[in-house]
Amino acid sequence: MSTKPQLPERSSRATGGPSALDGLLVVDFTRVVAGPACTQTLGDFGANVIKIENPDGGDDTRAYEHAEIGGESAAYLSLNRNKRGIALDFGVPEALEIARDLIRKADVVVENFSSGVMKKFGLDYEAVVPTNPRLVYCSISAYGRSGPFSSRPGFDPITQAESGFMSLNGFADGPPVRTGPPIVDMATGMSACNAILLALLARDRLGRGQHVEVALFDIAMAMTGFYGMAYLINGQNPGRFGNSPSGSPTVGVYEASDGPLYMACANDRLYRRLVVEVLNRPDLISDPQFATRKARSENKELLRAAIAEVFASDNLENWMAKMKLANIPVGYLRTVEEGFNAPEARQRHRLSRIPHRTADWVPNIEPPITMSVTGAVDPVAAPLLGEHTESVLRETLGYDDRRIAELVEKGAFGAGKVPTSA
């Protein structure tokens, strides 16, 4: 039976401390994973991120089924922290005018709609840049916004498959395997965030913004890394190596008598320490079959069997202690539950709980970036659908009661819906 983890309340940051992106207005038209991951990072470091959603259900991840709390899904909560949310019906001209008003004031716009959607509504870069030449406009898509593939829909696992990235994952005797978490989506979000920050730095020098693009396929191809580069050099198609990259017998999972460990002993210096100081098998370095890296690679199955036999003779904690004493890179092979309750996570304060309007509190995973002066802002949970519509209209756009009442009558926020404020 699973046990819900106990989480500490989060300590607040230093009062009055600066944030890296304070004063930056980001208008966020994104949904699902890559786009929201990008804008969440901007929000984590002080940007004013306004997330625009369709009032009829909002972001697709709100309905994802992994888990939910307070009526919100784990997927949605994990990707939309530190944003204000408004709901607009783009089928209503007045709602589009609100979007244009926000863009006119924005420093950054981020969108990951299907090709042609922003243009259809007159919200594409070419349509809006005349009113805001300093705007940094980021488009995230599967195959780019131009060219013969721009209209193709695409998602993380599709680009993993098509780029060759998936062919590198799994074991040699099995099929290609996609990563569990949507790694291409997450990496695309990170790259989009980098592109936006680069464009903002350029804006300070050039005095104008620009249109930047990030495509999932491009990121997936880049993530083949040195395997892709090796193919370009030698023309040999790289295969799958399971837990031992390049077939290295001293990198991968081994079983102690009572549990698994993962070892990364990838060079001659570490290998010598392993077999002499830890395994007490100096013959595994003196034997010509194992004396050099090339020889070990040629006899990898024989060597792996010998190492596995030694590891199976003692318990996990004894091996971990010996390997850490010899400074051999090694780690426990943990489940998510074990990893999230491990001292590395708890003592580094990676997990906490933060307030939420309908759930009292929700779990929080801290941003994976540490900055000595402009640290992450105190986290605010992902917004309810349209939660900040009224406050955005009043505070950001300066709309008065009469203007808001007119918009309600026109159905700008959804038929029969009145904007909420938090």
Tab-separated table of C-alpha atoms in Angstrom:
chain	number	residue	atom	x	y	z
A	1	MET	CA	0.000	0.000	0.000
A	2	SER	CA	1.387	3.400	-0.983
A	3	THR	CA	1.950	6.072	1.660
A	4	LYS	CA	1.446	9.748	0.901
A	5	PRO	CA	4.700	11.568	1.707
A	6	GLN	CA	4.864	14.055	4.552
A	7	LEU	CA	6.106	17.443	3.348
A	8	PRO	CA	7.378	20.414	5.347
A	9	GLU	CA	5.959	23.890	4.972
A	10	ARG	CA	8.219	26.017	2.829
A	11	SER	CA	10.411	28.676	4.420
A	12	SER	CA	10.037	32.114	2.838
A	13	ARG	CA	12.922	33.805	1.060
A	14	ALA	CA	14.646	36.838	2.555
A	15	THR	CA	12.291	39.821	2.773
A	16	GLY	CA	12.981	42.409	0.112
A	17	GLY	CA	15.488	40.260	-1.738
A	18	PRO	CA	15.759	41.046	-5.467
A	19	SER	CA	14.517	38.682	-8.153
A	20	ALA	CA	16.235	38.177	-11.497
A	21	LEU	CA	13.204	38.987	-13.673
A	22	ASP	CA	11.312	41.462	-11.536
A	23	GLY	CA	9.104	43.725	-13.672
A	24	LEU	CA	9.168	41.450	-16.729
A	25	LEU	CA	5.660	40.914	-18.132
A	26	VAL	CA	5.167	37.547	-19.852
A	27	VAL	CA	1.949	36.740	-21.708
A	28	ASP	CA	1.653	32.965	-21.766
A	29	PHE	CA	-0.482	31.300	-24.459
A	30	THR	CA	1.015	27.858	-23.808
A	31	ARG	CA	-0.428	24.577	-22.661
A	32	VAL	CA	0.486	20.937	-22.020
A	33	VAL	CA	4.231	20.553	-21.199
A	34	ALA	CA	7.015	22.308	-23.147
A	35	GLY	CA	5.535	25.821	-23.122
A	36	PRO	CA	4.327	25.802	-19.504
A	37	ALA	CA	7.708	24.415	-18.363
A	38	CYS	CA	9.374	27.404	-20.025
A	39	THR	CA	7.093	30.054	-18.550
A	40	GLN	CA	7.136	28.461	-15.093
A	41	THR	CA	10.892	29.014	-14.915
A	42	LEU	CA	10.400	32.671	-15.857
A	43	GLY	CA	7.779	32.970	-13.117
A	44	ASP	CA	9.977	31.197	-10.579
A	45	PHE	CA	12.538	33.968	-10.924
A	46	GLY	CA	10.208	36.915	-10.629
A	47	ALA	CA	8.527	37.500	-13.999
A	48	ASN	CA	4.844	38.460	-13.968
A	49	VAL	CA	3.471	35.549	-16.002
A	50	ILE	CA	-0.152	35.805	-17.165
A	51	LYS	CA	-1.445	32.456	-18.377
A	52	ILE	CA	-4.306	32.741	-20.887
A	53	GLU	CA	-6.654	29.763	-21.157
A	54	ASN	CA	-9.844	28.790	-22.936
A	55	PRO	CA	-12.694	29.072	-20.391
A	56	ASP	CA	-14.019	25.723	-21.615
A	57	GLY	CA	-11.690	23.413	-19.727
A	58	GLY	CA	-8.433	25.345	-20.022
A	59	ASP	CA	-5.030	23.705	-20.311
A	60	ASP	CA	-5.253	20.042	-21.386
A	61	THR	CA	-3.092	18.992	-18.432
A	62	ARG	CA	-5.873	19.990	-16.024
A	63	ALA	CA	-7.570	16.729	-17.052
A	64	TYR	CA	-4.491	14.473	-16.921
A	65	GLU	CA	-5.077	11.431	-14.767
A	66	HIS	CA	-1.810	10.827	-12.845
A	67	ALA	CA	-3.187	12.177	-9.545
A	68	GLU	CA	-5.171	15.184	-8.375
A	69	ILE	CA	-5.585	17.371	-5.334
A	70	GLY	CA	-8.154	20.103	-4.793
A	71	GLY	CA	-9.608	19.407	-8.242
A	72	GLU	CA	-6.272	20.060	-9.992
A	73	SER	CA	-4.075	17.432	-11.648
A	74	ALA	CA	-0.485	16.646	-10.729
A	75	ALA	CA	0.598	17.464	-14.294
A	76	TYR	CA	-1.018	20.905	-14.275
A	77	LEU	CA	0.270	21.788	-10.801
A	78	SER	CA	3.814	20.697	-11.690
A	79	LEU	CA	4.041	23.027	-14.707
A	80	ASN	CA	2.166	26.205	-13.800
A	81	ARG	CA	3.516	27.504	-10.511
A	82	ASN	CA	4.049	31.270	-10.095
A	83	LYS	CA	1.581	32.350	-12.776
A	84	ARG	CA	-1.609	34.373	-12.785
A	85	GLY	CA	-4.411	32.822	-14.778
A	86	ILE	CA	-7.111	34.448	-16.916
A	87	ALA	CA	-9.749	32.841	-19.125
A	88	LEU	CA	-10.618	34.321	-22.543
A	89	ASP	CA	-12.902	33.029	-25.277
A	90	PHE	CA	-11.084	33.794	-28.543
A	91	GLY	CA	-14.315	33.293	-30.416
A	92	VAL	CA	-15.369	36.689	-29.020
A	93	PRO	CA	-13.699	39.736	-30.631
A	94	GLU	CA	-13.584	41.575	-27.307
A	95	ALA	CA	-11.578	38.738	-25.778
A	96	LEU	CA	-9.033	39.009	-28.580
A	97	GLU	CA	-8.756	42.709	-27.906
A	98	ILE	CA	-7.857	41.923	-24.284
A	99	ALA	CA	-5.129	39.587	-25.546
A	100	ARG	CA	-3.808	42.315	-27.860
A	101	ASP	CA	-3.843	44.860	-25.033
A	102	LEU	CA	-1.747	42.478	-22.918
A	103	ILE	CA	0.692	41.859	-25.781
A	104	ARG	CA	1.111	45.609	-26.298
A	105	LYS	CA	2.358	45.845	-22.693
A	106	ALA	CA	4.348	42.604	-22.682
A	107	ASP	CA	8.082	42.043	-22.681
A	108	VAL	CA	7.640	38.408	-23.711
A	109	VAL	CA	4.972	36.332	-25.455
A	110	VAL	CA	5.220	32.544	-25.486
A	111	GLU	CA	2.922	30.344	-27.587
A	112	ASN	CA	2.824	26.678	-28.566
A	113	PHE	CA	-0.408	26.427	-30.523
A	114	SER	CA	-0.641	24.363	-33.690
A	115	SER	CA	0.667	26.105	-36.804
A	116	GLY	CA	-1.527	28.958	-37.998
A	117	VAL	CA	-3.626	29.355	-34.840
A	118	MET	CA	-2.041	32.600	-33.644
A	119	LYS	CA	-2.179	34.021	-37.182
A	120	LYS	CA	-5.846	33.075	-37.463
A	121	PHE	CA	-6.590	35.263	-34.435
A	122	GLY	CA	-4.271	38.100	-35.459
A	123	LEU	CA	-1.901	37.354	-32.568
A	124	ASP	CA	1.130	36.164	-34.559
A	125	TYR	CA	4.473	37.957	-34.371
A	126	GLU	CA	4.075	39.884	-37.627
A	127	ALA	CA	0.651	41.153	-36.538
A	128	VAL	CA	1.649	42.343	-33.074
A	129	VAL	CA	5.243	43.554	-33.414
A	130	PRO	CA	4.311	46.924	-35.000
A	131	THR	CA	2.642	47.938	-31.719
A	132	ASN	CA	5.467	46.559	-29.565
A	133	PRO	CA	8.846	46.455	-31.371
A	134	ARG	CA	10.696	45.535	-28.152
A	135	LEU	CA	8.658	42.344	-27.803
A	136	VAL	CA	10.426	38.981	-27.504
A	137	TYR	CA	8.025	36.483	-29.071
A	138	CYS	CA	8.766	32.777	-28.592
A	139	SER	CA	7.081	30.060	-30.655
A	140	ILE	CA	7.350	26.424	-29.569
A	141	SER	CA	6.272	23.695	-31.974
A	142	ALA	CA	7.023	20.137	-33.058
A	143	TYR	CA	8.680	20.892	-36.420
A	144	GLY	CA	9.082	24.665	-36.588
A	145	ARG	CA	6.845	27.448	-37.869
A	146	SER	CA	8.046	27.310	-41.488
A	147	GLY	CA	8.892	24.663	-44.046
A	148	PRO	CA	7.108	21.550	-45.305
A	149	PHE	CA	6.594	20.014	-41.855
A	150	SER	CA	5.282	23.075	-40.027
A	151	SER	CA	1.651	21.945	-40.154
A	152	ARG	CA	2.365	18.466	-38.774
A	153	PRO	CA	1.166	17.879	-35.217
A	154	GLY	CA	3.790	16.308	-33.009
A	155	PHE	CA	4.344	15.339	-29.414
A	156	ASP	CA	7.298	14.366	-27.260
A	157	PRO	CA	7.273	10.582	-27.962
A	158	ILE	CA	6.775	11.135	-31.698
A	159	THR	CA	9.869	13.309	-31.922
A	160	GLN	CA	11.780	10.874	-29.702
A	161	ALA	CA	10.914	8.183	-32.258
A	162	GLU	CA	11.524	10.187	-35.444
A	163	SER	CA	14.805	11.843	-34.446
A	164	GLY	CA	16.642	8.630	-33.572
A	165	PHE	CA	16.721	9.527	-29.879
A	166	MET	CA	14.446	6.617	-28.920
A	167	SER	CA	16.640	4.126	-30.776
A	168	LEU	CA	19.383	4.766	-28.206
A	169	ASN	CA	17.215	3.829	-25.208
A	170	GLY	CA	16.622	0.285	-23.989
A	171	PHE	CA	18.590	-2.935	-24.176
A	172	ALA	CA	20.316	-4.331	-27.262
A	173	ASP	CA	18.025	-7.363	-27.394
A	174	GLY	CA	14.818	-5.333	-26.970
A	175	PRO	CA	12.865	-2.635	-28.798
A	176	PRO	CA	13.580	1.109	-28.595
A	177	VAL	CA	12.085	2.663	-25.454
A	178	ARG	CA	10.799	6.176	-24.876
A	179	THR	CA	11.815	7.885	-21.665
A	180	GLY	CA	9.284	7.733	-18.836
A	181	PRO	CA	9.048	11.481	-18.144
A	182	PRO	CA	8.614	13.608	-21.311
A	183	ILE	CA	12.292	14.504	-21.528
A	184	VAL	CA	12.111	16.177	-24.962
A	185	ASP	CA	9.242	18.395	-23.815
A	186	MET	CA	11.136	19.392	-20.682
A	187	ALA	CA	14.381	20.040	-22.569
A	188	THR	CA	12.445	22.078	-25.145
A	189	GLY	CA	10.979	24.179	-22.341
A	190	MET	CA	14.466	24.787	-20.946
A	191	SER	CA	15.793	25.706	-24.384
A	192	ALA	CA	12.872	28.062	-24.992
A	193	CYS	CA	13.620	29.776	-21.682
A	194	ASN	CA	17.273	30.129	-22.715
A	195	ALA	CA	16.239	31.557	-26.100
A	196	ILE	CA	14.017	34.137	-24.422
A	197	LEU	CA	16.759	35.224	-22.019
A	198	LEU	CA	19.242	35.488	-24.915
A	199	ALA	CA	16.782	37.672	-26.821
A	200	LEU	CA	16.230	39.876	-23.763
A	201	LEU	CA	19.990	40.383	-23.418
A	202	ALA	CA	20.197	41.232	-27.130
A	203	ARG	CA	17.303	43.668	-26.719
A	204	ASP	CA	19.328	45.658	-24.195
A	205	ARG	CA	22.031	46.138	-26.849
A	206	LEU	CA	19.934	46.400	-30.003
A	207	GLY	CA	16.920	48.252	-28.639
A	208	ARG	CA	14.411	45.844	-30.197
A	209	GLY	CA	12.991	42.402	-29.633
A	210	GLN	CA	12.792	39.455	-32.001
A	211	HIS	CA	10.965	36.247	-32.839
A	212	VAL	CA	12.627	33.096	-31.468
A	213	GLU	CA	11.623	29.512	-32.205
A	214	VAL	CA	12.249	26.156	-30.572
A	215	ALA	CA	11.106	22.850	-32.089
A	216	LEU	CA	10.771	19.497	-30.313
A	217	PHE	CA	12.298	17.598	-33.233
A	218	ASP	CA	15.383	19.827	-33.225
A	219	ILE	CA	15.844	19.349	-29.486
A	220	ALA	CA	15.411	15.569	-29.734
A	221	MET	CA	18.035	15.420	-32.486
A	222	ALA	CA	20.439	17.577	-30.460
A	223	MET	CA	19.936	15.277	-27.477
A	224	THR	CA	21.422	12.329	-29.347
A	225	GLY	CA	24.618	14.115	-28.305
A	226	PHE	CA	27.931	12.375	-28.875
A	227	TYR	CA	26.147	9.307	-30.245
A	228	GLY	CA	24.786	11.428	-33.088
A	229	MET	CA	28.185	13.042	-33.574
A	230	ALA	CA	29.886	9.640	-33.696
A	231	TYR	CA	27.509	8.536	-36.468
A	232	LEU	CA	28.379	11.649	-38.488
A	233	ILE	CA	32.076	10.871	-38.084
A	234	ASN	CA	32.185	7.123	-38.740
A	235	GLY	CA	28.865	6.379	-40.450
A	236	GLN	CA	28.086	3.593	-37.983
A	237	ASN	CA	24.556	3.498	-36.613
A	238	PRO	CA	24.755	3.524	-32.792
A	239	GLY	CA	22.739	0.917	-30.935
A	240	ARG	CA	21.209	0.448	-27.504
A	241	PHE	CA	23.374	-0.372	-24.523
A	242	GLY	CA	20.881	-0.614	-21.659
A	243	ASN	CA	22.492	0.566	-18.442
A	244	SER	CA	26.071	0.278	-19.737
A	245	PRO	CA	26.871	3.071	-22.240
A	246	SER	CA	29.096	1.877	-25.095
A	247	GLY	CA	28.954	-1.598	-23.598
A	248	SER	CA	31.254	-0.662	-20.689
A	249	PRO	CA	31.154	-3.587	-18.227
A	250	THR	CA	32.026	-1.364	-15.258
A	251	VAL	CA	29.118	1.043	-15.780
A	252	GLY	CA	25.632	-0.136	-14.947
A	253	VAL	CA	23.460	-2.002	-12.477
A	254	TYR	CA	24.851	-4.752	-10.266
A	255	GLU	CA	23.090	-6.829	-7.632
A	256	ALA	CA	24.384	-7.098	-4.095
A	257	SER	CA	23.022	-9.983	-2.035
A	258	ASP	CA	20.059	-7.871	-0.912
A	259	GLY	CA	19.540	-5.167	-3.543
A	260	PRO	CA	20.791	-3.283	-6.624
A	261	LEU	CA	23.334	-0.522	-7.031
A	262	TYR	CA	24.417	1.592	-10.006
A	263	MET	CA	28.145	1.997	-10.588
A	264	ALA	CA	29.904	4.353	-13.010
A	265	CYS	CA	33.529	3.240	-13.054
A	266	ALA	CA	34.459	4.572	-16.480
A	267	ASN	CA	38.230	5.072	-16.582
A	268	ASP	CA	41.417	3.114	-15.848
A	269	ARG	CA	42.138	4.911	-12.575
A	270	LEU	CA	38.681	4.150	-11.162
A	271	TYR	CA	38.751	0.601	-12.516
A	272	ARG	CA	42.039	-0.153	-10.747
A	273	ARG	CA	40.633	1.171	-7.465
A	274	LEU	CA	37.474	-0.884	-7.914
A	275	VAL	CA	39.104	-4.257	-8.500
A	276	VAL	CA	41.992	-3.813	-6.043
A	277	GLU	CA	40.561	-1.799	-3.134
A	278	VAL	CA	36.874	-2.761	-3.264
A	279	LEU	CA	36.483	-6.163	-4.927
A	280	ASN	CA	39.874	-7.548	-3.782
A	281	ARG	CA	40.400	-9.042	-7.218
A	282	PRO	CA	43.787	-7.726	-8.442
A	283	ASP	CA	43.761	-10.480	-11.059
A	284	LEU	CA	41.119	-8.442	-12.899
A	285	ILE	CA	43.829	-5.892	-13.700
A	286	SER	CA	46.838	-8.210	-14.108
A	287	ASP	CA	45.043	-10.638	-16.447
A	288	PRO	CA	45.782	-9.558	-20.067
A	289	GLN	CA	42.066	-10.053	-20.867
A	290	PHE	CA	41.270	-7.106	-18.576
A	291	ALA	CA	44.487	-5.081	-18.423
A	292	THR	CA	43.377	-2.303	-20.799
A	293	ARG	CA	40.119	-0.589	-21.564
A	294	LYS	CA	40.117	-2.074	-25.056
A	295	ALA	CA	40.712	-5.577	-23.674
A	296	ARG	CA	37.942	-5.149	-21.108
A	297	SER	CA	35.552	-4.045	-23.849
A	298	GLU	CA	36.429	-7.092	-25.951
A	299	ASN	CA	35.860	-9.403	-22.960
A	300	LYS	CA	33.036	-7.450	-21.375
A	301	GLU	CA	30.676	-10.389	-20.758
A	302	LEU	CA	33.390	-12.382	-19.012
A	303	LEU	CA	34.404	-9.394	-16.897
A	304	ARG	CA	30.838	-8.447	-16.037
A	305	ALA	CA	30.148	-12.000	-14.846
A	306	ALA	CA	33.239	-11.938	-12.617
A	307	ILE	CA	32.284	-8.578	-11.084
A	308	ALA	CA	28.671	-9.664	-10.610
A	309	GLU	CA	29.790	-12.786	-8.741
A	310	VAL	CA	31.763	-10.706	-6.243
A	311	PHE	CA	28.972	-8.183	-5.676
A	312	ALA	CA	26.493	-11.003	-4.999
A	313	SER	CA	28.650	-12.218	-2.102
A	314	ASP	CA	27.902	-9.327	0.286
A	315	ASN	CA	25.094	-6.956	1.203
A	316	LEU	CA	24.358	-3.591	-0.345
A	317	GLU	CA	25.343	-1.340	2.561
A	318	ASN	CA	28.757	-2.980	2.927
A	319	TRP	CA	29.475	-2.468	-0.777
A	320	MET	CA	28.256	1.130	-0.655
A	321	ALA	CA	30.533	1.874	2.298
A	322	LYS	CA	33.573	0.279	0.615
A	323	MET	CA	32.982	2.041	-2.688
A	324	LYS	CA	32.436	5.434	-1.098
A	325	LEU	CA	35.649	4.963	0.923
A	326	ALA	CA	37.498	4.240	-2.335
A	327	ASN	CA	35.771	7.228	-3.969
A	328	ILE	CA	34.102	5.089	-6.640
A	329	PRO	CA	31.011	6.770	-8.210
A	330	VAL	CA	28.079	4.650	-7.016
A	331	GLY	CA	24.437	5.164	-6.126
A	332	TYR	CA	21.372	3.354	-4.878
A	333	LEU	CA	18.886	2.284	-7.545
A	334	ARG	CA	15.765	3.905	-6.116
A	335	THR	CA	12.091	4.092	-6.897
A	336	VAL	CA	10.430	7.521	-7.039
A	337	GLU	CA	9.197	6.961	-3.479
A	338	GLU	CA	12.684	6.083	-2.280
A	339	GLY	CA	14.301	8.945	-4.194
A	340	PHE	CA	11.887	11.548	-2.901
A	341	ASN	CA	12.384	10.365	0.683
A	342	ALA	CA	16.173	10.044	0.404
A	343	PRO	CA	18.511	12.296	2.420
A	344	GLU	CA	19.795	13.897	-0.808
A	345	ALA	CA	16.276	15.252	-1.445
A	346	ARG	CA	15.272	16.047	2.128
A	347	GLN	CA	18.496	17.606	3.369
A	348	ARG	CA	18.731	19.736	0.245
A	349	HIS	CA	15.157	20.959	0.875
A	350	ARG	CA	13.943	19.981	-2.599
A	351	LEU	CA	10.363	19.294	-1.494
A	352	SER	CA	7.806	21.318	0.388
A	353	ARG	CA	4.124	22.175	0.517
A	354	ILE	CA	2.573	25.503	-0.463
A	355	PRO	CA	-0.920	27.017	0.026
A	356	HIS	CA	-3.696	26.403	-2.499
A	357	ARG	CA	-7.205	27.864	-2.712
A	358	THR	CA	-9.127	24.604	-3.045
A	359	ALA	CA	-6.739	22.052	-1.559
A	360	ASP	CA	-5.442	23.899	1.540
A	361	TRP	CA	-1.947	22.997	0.313
A	362	VAL	CA	-0.290	21.218	-2.603
A	363	PRO	CA	3.140	19.561	-2.977
A	364	ASN	CA	5.984	21.614	-4.432
A	365	ILE	CA	9.250	20.574	-6.110
A	366	GLU	CA	11.777	23.389	-5.920
A	367	PRO	CA	13.288	24.906	-9.108
A	368	PRO	CA	16.587	23.156	-9.966
A	369	ILE	CA	18.513	26.450	-10.158
A	370	THR	CA	20.357	28.171	-7.307
A	371	MET	CA	21.377	31.829	-7.529
A	372	SER	CA	23.270	33.593	-4.746
A	373	VAL	CA	21.670	37.044	-5.154
A	374	THR	CA	18.496	36.732	-7.243
A	375	GLY	CA	17.077	33.451	-6.006
A	376	ALA	CA	13.698	31.985	-6.896
A	377	VAL	CA	10.656	33.827	-5.573
A	378	ASP	CA	8.390	32.253	-2.970
A	379	PRO	CA	6.280	29.737	-4.894
A	380	VAL	CA	2.609	30.352	-5.576
A	381	ALA	CA	0.541	27.351	-6.642
A	382	ALA	CA	-0.753	27.056	-10.205
A	383	PRO	CA	-3.875	29.191	-10.743
A	384	LEU	CA	-7.407	27.890	-10.900
A	385	LEU	CA	-8.980	28.353	-14.335
A	386	GLY	CA	-9.459	32.099	-14.785
A	387	GLU	CA	-8.537	32.770	-11.142
A	388	HIS	CA	-6.907	36.156	-11.754
A	389	THR	CA	-8.963	37.441	-14.658
A	390	GLU	CA	-10.402	40.447	-12.843
A	391	SER	CA	-7.151	41.485	-11.146
A	392	VAL	CA	-5.248	41.288	-14.448
A	393	LEU	CA	-7.881	43.405	-16.189
A	394	ARG	CA	-7.792	46.019	-13.446
A	395	GLU	CA	-4.140	46.067	-12.387
A	396	THR	CA	-2.317	45.254	-15.632
A	397	LEU	CA	-4.660	46.790	-18.201
A	398	GLY	CA	-6.392	49.455	-16.102
A	399	TYR	CA	-9.945	48.423	-17.066
A	400	ASP	CA	-12.727	49.929	-14.940
A	401	ASP	CA	-16.027	48.447	-13.727
A	402	ARG	CA	-17.929	49.619	-16.801
A	403	ARG	CA	-15.434	48.089	-19.251
A	404	ILE	CA	-15.385	44.775	-17.371
A	405	ALA	CA	-19.205	44.675	-17.252
A	406	GLU	CA	-19.320	45.204	-21.038
A	407	LEU	CA	-16.887	42.335	-21.566
A	408	VAL	CA	-18.951	40.037	-19.340
A	409	GLU	CA	-22.061	40.901	-21.381
A	410	LYS	CA	-20.195	40.065	-24.620
A	411	GLY	CA	-19.090	36.675	-23.224
A	412	ALA	CA	-15.360	37.421	-23.441
A	413	PHE	CA	-14.651	35.155	-20.462
A	414	GLY	CA	-16.989	32.369	-21.549
A	415	ALA	CA	-20.761	32.372	-21.934
A	416	GLY	CA	-22.383	33.450	-18.699
A	417	LYS	CA	-19.056	33.606	-16.821
A	418	VAL	CA	-18.030	36.475	-14.567
A	419	PRO	CA	-14.291	37.048	-14.064
A	420	THR	CA	-12.885	36.055	-10.705
A	421	SER	CA	-10.070	37.668	-8.794
A	422	ALA	CA	-7.703	36.418	-6.125
